[in-house]
Amino acid sequence: MMPLPPACHPDASPTVPPILRCLPDRRDKRPSLPRAGLAKAASGQAAALWLALLSLTLLASCAVVPEREDPLPGILAAEARIPGIPGARYWGDERPAGLDAWLALPADQLRERYGGIMGQRHDYLVVSGGGGDGAFGAGLLVGWSQTGTRPDFEIVTGISTGALMAPFAFLGPDYDSVLREVYTQFSTKDLVDPRGPLQIIRGDAVTSTDPLRQKIAEYLNEDVLAEIAAEGRKGRSLLVGTTNLDAGRPVIWDITRMAASDAPNAPALIHDVILASASIPGVFPPVLIEVEADGQRYDELHVDGGVTAQLFFSPVGADWGRIAGRLDVRGKPRLYVIRNAKLRQDWRTVKRRLLPMMNRSLDTLIRTQGIGNLAEVYLIAREQGLEYRLAYIPSSFHGISHEPFDPQYMGRLFRLGYQQALAGNSWLTPDQDEETVADRVVQ
């Protein structure tokens, strides 16, 4: 956040409007210029001002973000596909078109495609957004591994920081070292580059995420994507959510299907999708994703999945009773939800100024949205016969992050999640209290 400029006259009366404090101080007793000298000085100042404005205009023109060449027309939205990767994604707010066809698959085809997860108990993991607070979830997963009780998840979903974490949660304890490194060793300067004022004015964000994209490509290299593809062929699913800003709608991406497609554009697309899922509008640039419709190539604008939901689990209209029956799931599936945030905000006296009020309002909006998403997922679990377990940052944790990704603050959260997992008290279940989870979440 940029600091506000100080008043021109610090000793001016507080009752004087700020704009008047910047007028010339009549108490200044310095001798004035002769009239001719004053005109000459004014002429020189005017010339300098015009030169400065011209320079700013030219620089701003150079810094402007290029216009989109081929944005997808809304009339073709229903036809848009990812080139070379059928079934790469679906809308997150409507019943997937292929769900009924999946439920009608012959048993032999179903076993061929999902044999690796049939005839056993199922565990599902949902990881929410939360920025640097994702260190809590990372620590919880690593500590859970140490207890020897962390399951292999048949489904893992992630949004925003949860999308960054989800691939390594999906691949299991062998990648705990990655979670520890990413969420305790990196600071803001390792992940984003600041932009200058002119780039911000004429651009699409206040930072560049080139460093973050490079790290995503390094950690999700060909070998790691091959492992994800192999797990996908067993029937497991890794899903990531973004927001299609053109449509204003959530999009769910099947990373396992994309990795297993062997399409040449799959690795770069996976990196783009995960980056887009974590791209907070205005702070990080949006991500353009190429699609095909009506025989033409177009682009879509995607941003942080948290714009439309802080977390997600089930496709709209999914009947988990039928799904579990078709996959011969043994016992009740267990649904684990990690909310990388507190359920109730700390008290904070807000200054009566534009930026502090906007920041606090946005924080409150996101928190409230997250509570609604938690309640929604809980109701799905209750109605569909899944065991629901929730972990979140306790209200007893107090810490201040001095930058978007503060390694000291994140290190504390990582240790908190880790220690809770070791102690075995990470998860809240409905039978732990007389109140239901939905009631506790709302309160």
Coordinates of C-alpha atoms in Angstrom, one line a residue:
M1 CA 0.0 0.0 0.0
M2 CA 1.5 3.4 -1.0
P3 CA 1.7 5.9 1.9
L4 CA -0.4 9.1 1.6
P5 CA 1.6 12.2 1.0
P6 CA 2.1 14.4 4.1
A7 CA 0.4 17.8 4.3
C8 CA 2.3 20.6 2.7
H9 CA 2.4 22.6 5.9
P10 CA 2.7 20.2 8.8
D11 CA 2.0 23.0 11.3
A12 CA -1.2 24.0 9.6
S13 CA -4.4 24.0 11.6
P14 CA -6.2 20.7 11.5
T15 CA -9.4 22.6 10.8
V16 CA -7.9 23.8 7.5
P17 CA -8.9 21.5 4.5
P18 CA -5.9 19.5 3.3
I19 CA -6.1 21.0 -0.2
L20 CA -5.8 24.5 1.2
R21 CA -2.7 23.5 3.2
C22 CA -0.9 23.1 -0.1
L23 CA -1.4 26.8 -1.1
P24 CA 1.6 29.1 -0.9
D25 CA 2.4 30.1 2.7
R26 CA 1.7 33.8 3.0
R27 CA 4.1 33.9 6.0
D28 CA 7.0 33.3 3.6
K29 CA 9.1 36.5 3.8
R30 CA 11.6 35.8 1.0
P31 CA 11.9 38.6 -1.5
S32 CA 9.8 38.3 -4.6
L33 CA 11.2 38.2 -8.1
P34 CA 10.9 41.3 -10.3
R35 CA 7.9 41.1 -12.7
A36 CA 10.1 40.4 -15.7
G37 CA 12.0 37.7 -13.8
L38 CA 8.7 36.2 -12.6
A39 CA 7.5 36.0 -16.2
K40 CA 10.7 34.4 -17.3
A41 CA 10.6 31.9 -14.4
A42 CA 7.0 31.1 -15.2
S43 CA 7.8 30.5 -18.8
G44 CA 10.7 28.2 -17.9
Q45 CA 8.5 26.3 -15.5
A46 CA 5.8 25.9 -18.1
A47 CA 8.3 24.5 -20.6
A48 CA 9.6 22.1 -18.0
L49 CA 6.1 21.0 -17.1
W50 CA 5.2 20.4 -20.8
L51 CA 8.4 18.4 -21.2
A52 CA 7.6 16.3 -18.2
L53 CA 4.1 15.7 -19.3
L54 CA 5.3 14.7 -22.8
S55 CA 7.8 12.3 -21.3
L56 CA 5.2 10.8 -19.0
T57 CA 2.9 10.3 -22.0
L58 CA 5.5 8.6 -24.1
L59 CA 6.6 6.4 -21.2
A60 CA 3.1 5.4 -20.4
S61 CA 2.5 4.5 -24.0
C62 CA 5.4 2.2 -23.9
A63 CA 4.2 0.6 -20.7
V64 CA 0.7 -0.1 -21.7
V65 CA -0.5 -3.7 -21.7
P66 CA -1.3 -4.9 -25.3
E67 CA -5.0 -5.1 -26.1
R68 CA -6.5 -8.6 -26.4
E69 CA -6.5 -9.5 -30.1
D70 CA -9.1 -12.3 -30.1
P71 CA -11.3 -12.3 -27.0
L72 CA -13.9 -15.1 -27.1
P73 CA -17.4 -13.7 -28.1
G74 CA -20.1 -14.5 -25.5
I75 CA -22.2 -16.2 -28.2
L76 CA -19.5 -18.9 -28.6
A77 CA -18.9 -19.5 -24.8
A78 CA -20.8 -22.8 -24.8
E79 CA -18.7 -24.1 -27.7
A80 CA -15.3 -23.1 -26.4
R81 CA -12.9 -26.0 -26.0
I82 CA -9.2 -26.4 -25.0
P83 CA -7.3 -27.4 -28.2
G84 CA -6.1 -31.0 -28.0
I85 CA -7.4 -31.8 -24.5
P86 CA -11.1 -32.9 -24.5
G87 CA -12.8 -32.7 -21.1
A88 CA -10.1 -30.4 -19.6
R89 CA -12.7 -28.3 -17.7
Y90 CA -16.3 -27.6 -16.9
W91 CA -18.3 -24.8 -15.5
G92 CA -18.3 -24.8 -11.7
D93 CA -21.9 -23.5 -11.3
E94 CA -23.8 -26.0 -13.5
R95 CA -24.2 -29.7 -13.8
P96 CA -21.3 -31.1 -16.0
A97 CA -22.6 -32.2 -19.4
G98 CA -20.8 -35.6 -19.2
L99 CA -22.0 -36.6 -15.7
D100 CA -25.0 -38.6 -16.9
A101 CA -22.9 -40.3 -19.5
W102 CA -20.4 -41.2 -16.8
L103 CA -23.1 -42.7 -14.6
A104 CA -24.2 -44.8 -17.5
L105 CA -20.8 -46.3 -18.4
P106 CA -20.7 -50.1 -18.7
A107 CA -19.0 -51.8 -15.7
D108 CA -16.0 -53.0 -17.7
Q109 CA -15.3 -49.5 -19.0
L110 CA -15.7 -48.1 -15.5
R111 CA -13.2 -50.6 -14.1
E112 CA -10.7 -50.0 -16.8
R113 CA -10.8 -46.3 -16.1
Y114 CA -11.2 -46.3 -12.3
G115 CA -10.0 -49.7 -11.2
G116 CA -7.3 -48.2 -9.0
I117 CA -9.8 -46.6 -6.7
M118 CA -12.7 -49.1 -6.8
G119 CA -13.5 -51.5 -3.9
Q120 CA -11.9 -49.3 -1.2
R121 CA -12.7 -46.5 1.2
H122 CA -12.5 -43.0 -0.2
D123 CA -10.9 -39.8 1.2
Y124 CA -11.4 -36.4 -0.4
L125 CA -9.4 -33.2 0.3
V126 CA -10.5 -29.6 -0.2
V127 CA -8.0 -26.8 0.2
S128 CA -9.2 -23.2 0.3
G129 CA -7.6 -19.9 -0.7
G130 CA -5.9 -17.7 1.8
G131 CA -2.7 -16.2 0.3
G132 CA 0.2 -16.5 2.7
D133 CA -2.2 -18.1 5.3
G134 CA -1.9 -21.2 3.1
A135 CA 1.2 -22.0 5.3
F136 CA -1.3 -23.3 7.9
G137 CA -2.6 -26.0 5.5
A138 CA 0.9 -26.9 4.3
G139 CA 2.1 -27.4 7.9
L140 CA -1.0 -29.4 8.7
L141 CA -0.4 -31.8 5.8
V142 CA 3.3 -32.2 6.6
G143 CA 2.5 -32.9 10.3
W144 CA -0.3 -35.3 9.3
S145 CA 2.3 -37.3 7.3
Q146 CA 4.5 -37.6 10.4
T147 CA 1.6 -39.3 12.3
G148 CA 1.4 -42.0 9.7
T149 CA -2.3 -41.6 9.3
R150 CA -2.6 -39.3 6.3
P151 CA -4.5 -41.1 3.6
D152 CA -4.1 -41.1 -0.2
F153 CA -6.8 -38.8 -1.4
E154 CA -9.0 -40.0 -4.3
I155 CA -9.9 -36.4 -5.0
V156 CA -8.0 -33.2 -4.2
T157 CA -9.4 -29.7 -5.1
G158 CA -7.7 -26.3 -4.6
I159 CA -8.3 -22.7 -5.2
S160 CA -5.8 -19.8 -5.1
T161 CA -3.1 -20.8 -2.6
G162 CA -4.9 -24.1 -2.4
A163 CA -4.2 -24.6 -6.1
L164 CA -0.5 -24.1 -5.5
M165 CA -0.7 -26.6 -2.7
A166 CA -3.0 -29.2 -4.2
P167 CA -0.6 -31.0 -6.6
F168 CA 1.8 -31.8 -3.8
A169 CA -1.0 -32.8 -1.4
F170 CA -2.3 -35.0 -4.2
L171 CA 1.1 -36.7 -4.7
G172 CA 1.5 -37.5 -1.0
P173 CA 4.2 -37.3 1.7
D174 CA 7.1 -37.6 -0.8
Y175 CA 6.4 -33.9 -1.6
D176 CA 6.2 -32.6 1.9
S177 CA 9.6 -31.0 1.5
V178 CA 8.2 -28.9 -1.3
L179 CA 5.3 -27.7 0.8
R180 CA 7.7 -26.8 3.6
E181 CA 10.0 -24.9 1.3
V182 CA 7.4 -23.0 -0.6
Y183 CA 5.5 -21.9 2.5
T184 CA 8.4 -21.1 4.8
Q185 CA 11.3 -20.0 2.6
F186 CA 9.9 -17.6 0.0
S187 CA 9.1 -13.9 0.5
T188 CA 7.2 -11.5 -1.7
K189 CA 10.2 -10.5 -3.7
D190 CA 10.8 -14.2 -4.6
L191 CA 7.4 -14.5 -6.1
V192 CA 6.5 -11.2 -7.7
D193 CA 8.2 -8.2 -9.2
P194 CA 6.8 -4.7 -8.4
R195 CA 5.8 -2.5 -11.3
G196 CA 6.4 1.2 -11.7
P197 CA 3.7 3.9 -11.4
L198 CA 3.4 4.2 -15.1
Q199 CA 3.1 0.5 -15.7
I200 CA 0.4 0.4 -13.0
I201 CA -1.6 3.3 -14.5
R202 CA -1.6 1.8 -18.0
G203 CA -1.3 -1.9 -17.0
D204 CA -3.5 -4.7 -15.5
A205 CA -1.9 -5.1 -12.1
V206 CA 0.5 -3.6 -9.6
T207 CA 3.0 -6.5 -9.8
S208 CA 4.3 -9.0 -12.4
T209 CA 4.0 -12.7 -11.6
D210 CA 6.8 -13.8 -13.9
P211 CA 8.9 -15.2 -10.9
L212 CA 5.9 -17.1 -9.5
R213 CA 5.2 -18.7 -12.9
Q214 CA 8.8 -19.7 -13.2
K215 CA 8.6 -21.4 -9.8
I216 CA 5.4 -23.2 -10.8
A217 CA 7.1 -24.5 -13.9
E218 CA 10.2 -25.6 -11.8
Y219 CA 8.2 -27.5 -9.2
L220 CA 5.6 -28.9 -11.7
N221 CA 8.2 -30.1 -14.1
E222 CA 7.8 -32.9 -16.6
D223 CA 8.6 -35.6 -14.1
V224 CA 6.0 -34.3 -11.5
L225 CA 3.3 -33.9 -14.2
A226 CA 4.0 -37.5 -15.3
E227 CA 3.4 -38.7 -11.7
I228 CA 0.1 -36.7 -11.7
A229 CA -0.9 -38.3 -15.0
A230 CA -0.1 -41.8 -13.6
E231 CA -2.3 -41.2 -10.6
G232 CA -5.0 -39.9 -12.9
R233 CA -4.9 -43.1 -14.9
K234 CA -5.7 -45.0 -11.7
G235 CA -8.9 -42.9 -11.4
R236 CA -7.8 -40.3 -8.9
S237 CA -8.6 -36.6 -9.6
L238 CA -6.8 -33.3 -9.1
L239 CA -9.0 -30.3 -9.7
V240 CA -8.3 -26.6 -9.6
G241 CA -10.7 -23.7 -9.8
T242 CA -10.3 -20.4 -11.7
T243 CA -12.7 -17.5 -12.5
N244 CA -13.5 -16.8 -16.1
L245 CA -13.6 -13.0 -15.8
D246 CA -15.3 -12.6 -19.2
A247 CA -18.2 -14.8 -18.1
G248 CA -18.0 -13.9 -14.4
R249 CA -18.3 -17.6 -13.6
P250 CA -16.2 -20.4 -11.9
V251 CA -14.4 -22.9 -14.0
I252 CA -13.1 -26.3 -12.7
W253 CA -10.0 -27.7 -14.4
D254 CA -9.2 -31.4 -14.4
I255 CA -5.4 -31.3 -14.0
T256 CA -5.1 -35.1 -14.0
R257 CA -6.8 -35.4 -17.3
M258 CA -4.7 -32.6 -18.7
A259 CA -1.5 -34.1 -17.5
A260 CA -2.5 -37.5 -19.0
S261 CA -3.5 -36.1 -22.3
D262 CA 0.1 -36.1 -23.7
A263 CA -0.9 -32.9 -25.6
P264 CA 2.1 -30.7 -26.3
N265 CA 0.3 -27.7 -24.8
A266 CA -0.6 -29.5 -21.6
P267 CA 2.4 -28.5 -19.3
A268 CA 2.2 -24.8 -20.2
L269 CA -1.6 -24.8 -19.8
I270 CA -1.4 -26.5 -16.4
H271 CA 1.1 -23.9 -15.3
D272 CA -1.2 -21.1 -16.6
V273 CA -4.2 -22.5 -14.9
I274 CA -2.6 -22.8 -11.5
L275 CA -1.1 -19.3 -11.9
A276 CA -4.5 -18.0 -12.9
S277 CA -6.2 -19.6 -9.8
A278 CA -3.8 -17.6 -7.6
S279 CA -4.0 -14.3 -9.5
I280 CA -5.7 -11.8 -7.3
P281 CA -7.3 -9.2 -9.7
G282 CA -5.4 -5.9 -9.6
V283 CA -2.6 -7.3 -7.5
F284 CA -1.5 -10.0 -10.0
P285 CA -2.0 -9.9 -13.7
P286 CA -4.8 -12.0 -15.2
V287 CA -3.9 -15.0 -17.4
L288 CA -5.0 -15.4 -21.0
I289 CA -6.0 -18.9 -21.9
E290 CA -6.3 -20.0 -25.5
V291 CA -9.5 -21.7 -26.6
E292 CA -11.1 -22.9 -29.8
A293 CA -14.6 -22.3 -31.0
D294 CA -16.3 -22.5 -34.4
G295 CA -13.0 -23.4 -36.0
Q296 CA -11.3 -20.3 -34.7
R297 CA -8.8 -19.6 -31.9
Y298 CA -9.7 -17.1 -29.2
D299 CA -8.6 -16.2 -25.7
E300 CA -10.3 -16.1 -22.3
L301 CA -9.3 -13.9 -19.3
H302 CA -8.9 -16.0 -16.1
V303 CA -8.2 -14.8 -12.5
D304 CA -8.2 -16.0 -9.0
G305 CA -10.7 -18.8 -8.3
G306 CA -11.5 -17.0 -5.0
V307 CA -13.3 -14.3 -6.9
T308 CA -16.2 -16.8 -7.3
A309 CA -15.6 -19.3 -4.4
Q310 CA -13.0 -19.7 -1.7
L311 CA -13.2 -23.5 -2.0
F312 CA -15.2 -26.2 -3.9
F313 CA -15.8 -29.9 -3.9
S314 CA -18.7 -31.4 -5.8
P315 CA -20.0 -30.7 -9.3
V316 CA -23.4 -29.2 -9.2
G317 CA -26.1 -31.8 -9.2
A318 CA -23.7 -34.7 -8.4
D319 CA -25.4 -37.7 -6.7
W320 CA -22.6 -39.1 -4.5
G321 CA -24.7 -42.1 -3.5
R322 CA -24.8 -43.3 -7.1
I323 CA -21.2 -42.3 -7.7
A324 CA -20.0 -44.3 -4.6
G325 CA -22.2 -47.2 -5.7
R326 CA -20.7 -47.3 -9.2
L327 CA -17.2 -47.2 -7.8
D328 CA -17.9 -49.8 -5.1
V329 CA -16.8 -47.4 -2.3
R330 CA -16.5 -49.2 1.0
G331 CA -17.9 -47.3 4.0
K332 CA -18.7 -43.6 4.1
P333 CA -16.3 -41.4 2.1
R334 CA -14.5 -38.9 4.3
L335 CA -14.3 -35.3 3.2
Y336 CA -11.5 -33.2 4.7
V337 CA -11.7 -29.4 4.3
I338 CA -8.8 -27.1 5.0
R339 CA -9.8 -23.4 5.4
N340 CA -6.6 -21.3 5.3
A341 CA -8.2 -18.5 7.4
K342 CA -9.9 -17.8 10.7
L343 CA -13.6 -18.1 10.9
R344 CA -13.9 -14.9 12.8
Q345 CA -11.8 -11.8 12.2
D346 CA -9.7 -10.2 14.9
W347 CA -10.8 -6.8 16.2
R348 CA -9.0 -4.0 14.3
T349 CA -9.7 -0.3 14.7
V350 CA -10.0 1.0 11.2
K351 CA -8.9 4.5 10.2
R352 CA -11.5 6.6 8.6
R353 CA -9.6 6.7 5.3
L354 CA -10.3 5.3 1.9
L355 CA -7.6 2.6 1.6
P356 CA -7.9 1.2 5.2
M357 CA -11.7 1.0 4.9
M358 CA -11.5 -0.7 1.5
N359 CA -9.0 -3.2 2.7
R360 CA -11.0 -4.1 5.7
S361 CA -14.2 -4.3 3.7
L362 CA -12.6 -6.7 1.2
D363 CA -11.1 -8.8 4.0
T364 CA -14.6 -9.0 5.5
L365 CA -16.2 -9.8 2.2
I366 CA -13.8 -12.7 1.5
R367 CA -14.2 -14.1 5.0
T368 CA -18.0 -14.0 4.7
Q369 CA -17.8 -15.6 1.3
G370 CA -15.6 -18.4 2.7
I371 CA -18.1 -19.1 5.5
G372 CA -20.9 -19.5 2.9
N373 CA -18.7 -21.9 0.9
L374 CA -17.9 -23.9 4.0
A375 CA -21.6 -24.2 4.9
E376 CA -22.4 -25.2 1.3
V377 CA -19.9 -28.0 1.3
Y378 CA -21.0 -29.2 4.7
L379 CA -24.6 -29.4 3.5
I380 CA -23.5 -31.4 0.5
A381 CA -21.6 -33.8 2.7
R382 CA -24.6 -34.2 5.1
E383 CA -27.1 -34.7 2.3
Q384 CA -24.9 -37.0 0.3
G385 CA -23.7 -39.2 3.2
L386 CA -20.1 -38.1 3.5
E387 CA -18.2 -37.7 6.7
Y388 CA -17.2 -34.0 7.1
R389 CA -14.1 -32.8 8.8
L390 CA -12.9 -29.2 9.0
A391 CA -9.6 -27.6 9.9
Y392 CA -9.1 -23.8 10.1
I393 CA -6.8 -21.3 11.8
P394 CA -7.9 -21.0 15.4
S395 CA -8.8 -17.6 16.8
S396 CA -6.1 -18.0 19.4
F397 CA -3.4 -17.4 16.7
H398 CA -2.3 -13.8 16.6
G399 CA 0.2 -12.6 14.1
I400 CA 0.8 -9.8 11.7
S401 CA 2.1 -10.3 8.2
H402 CA 4.3 -7.4 7.1
E403 CA 4.1 -8.2 3.4
P404 CA 1.9 -10.4 1.2
F405 CA 4.2 -13.3 1.7
D406 CA 6.1 -12.8 5.0
P407 CA 8.3 -15.9 5.7
Q408 CA 8.4 -15.2 9.4
Y409 CA 4.6 -15.0 9.7
M410 CA 4.1 -17.9 7.4
G411 CA 6.7 -20.0 9.3
R412 CA 4.6 -19.4 12.5
L413 CA 1.5 -20.6 10.7
F414 CA 3.2 -23.6 9.3
R415 CA 4.4 -24.7 12.7
L416 CA 0.9 -24.2 14.1
G417 CA -0.7 -26.5 11.5
Y418 CA 2.2 -29.0 12.0
Q419 CA 1.8 -29.1 15.7
Q420 CA -2.0 -29.4 15.6
A421 CA -1.6 -32.4 13.2
L422 CA 0.9 -34.1 15.5
A423 CA -1.4 -33.5 18.5
G424 CA -4.3 -35.0 16.6
N425 CA -6.6 -32.1 17.2
S426 CA -6.7 -30.5 13.7
W427 CA -10.2 -31.6 12.6
L428 CA -13.6 -30.5 13.7
T429 CA -16.4 -33.0 13.1
P430 CA -20.2 -32.6 13.6
D431 CA -20.3 -35.0 16.6
Q432 CA -17.7 -33.1 18.6
D433 CA -20.2 -30.5 19.9
E434 CA -23.9 -30.2 20.4
E435 CA -24.0 -27.5 17.7
T436 CA -23.8 -28.6 14.1
V437 CA -20.7 -27.6 12.0
A438 CA -22.9 -25.3 10.0
D439 CA -24.1 -23.5 13.1
R440 CA -20.5 -23.2 14.4
V441 CA -19.3 -21.9 11.1
V442 CA -22.0 -19.2 10.9
Q443 CA -21.3 -18.2 14.5

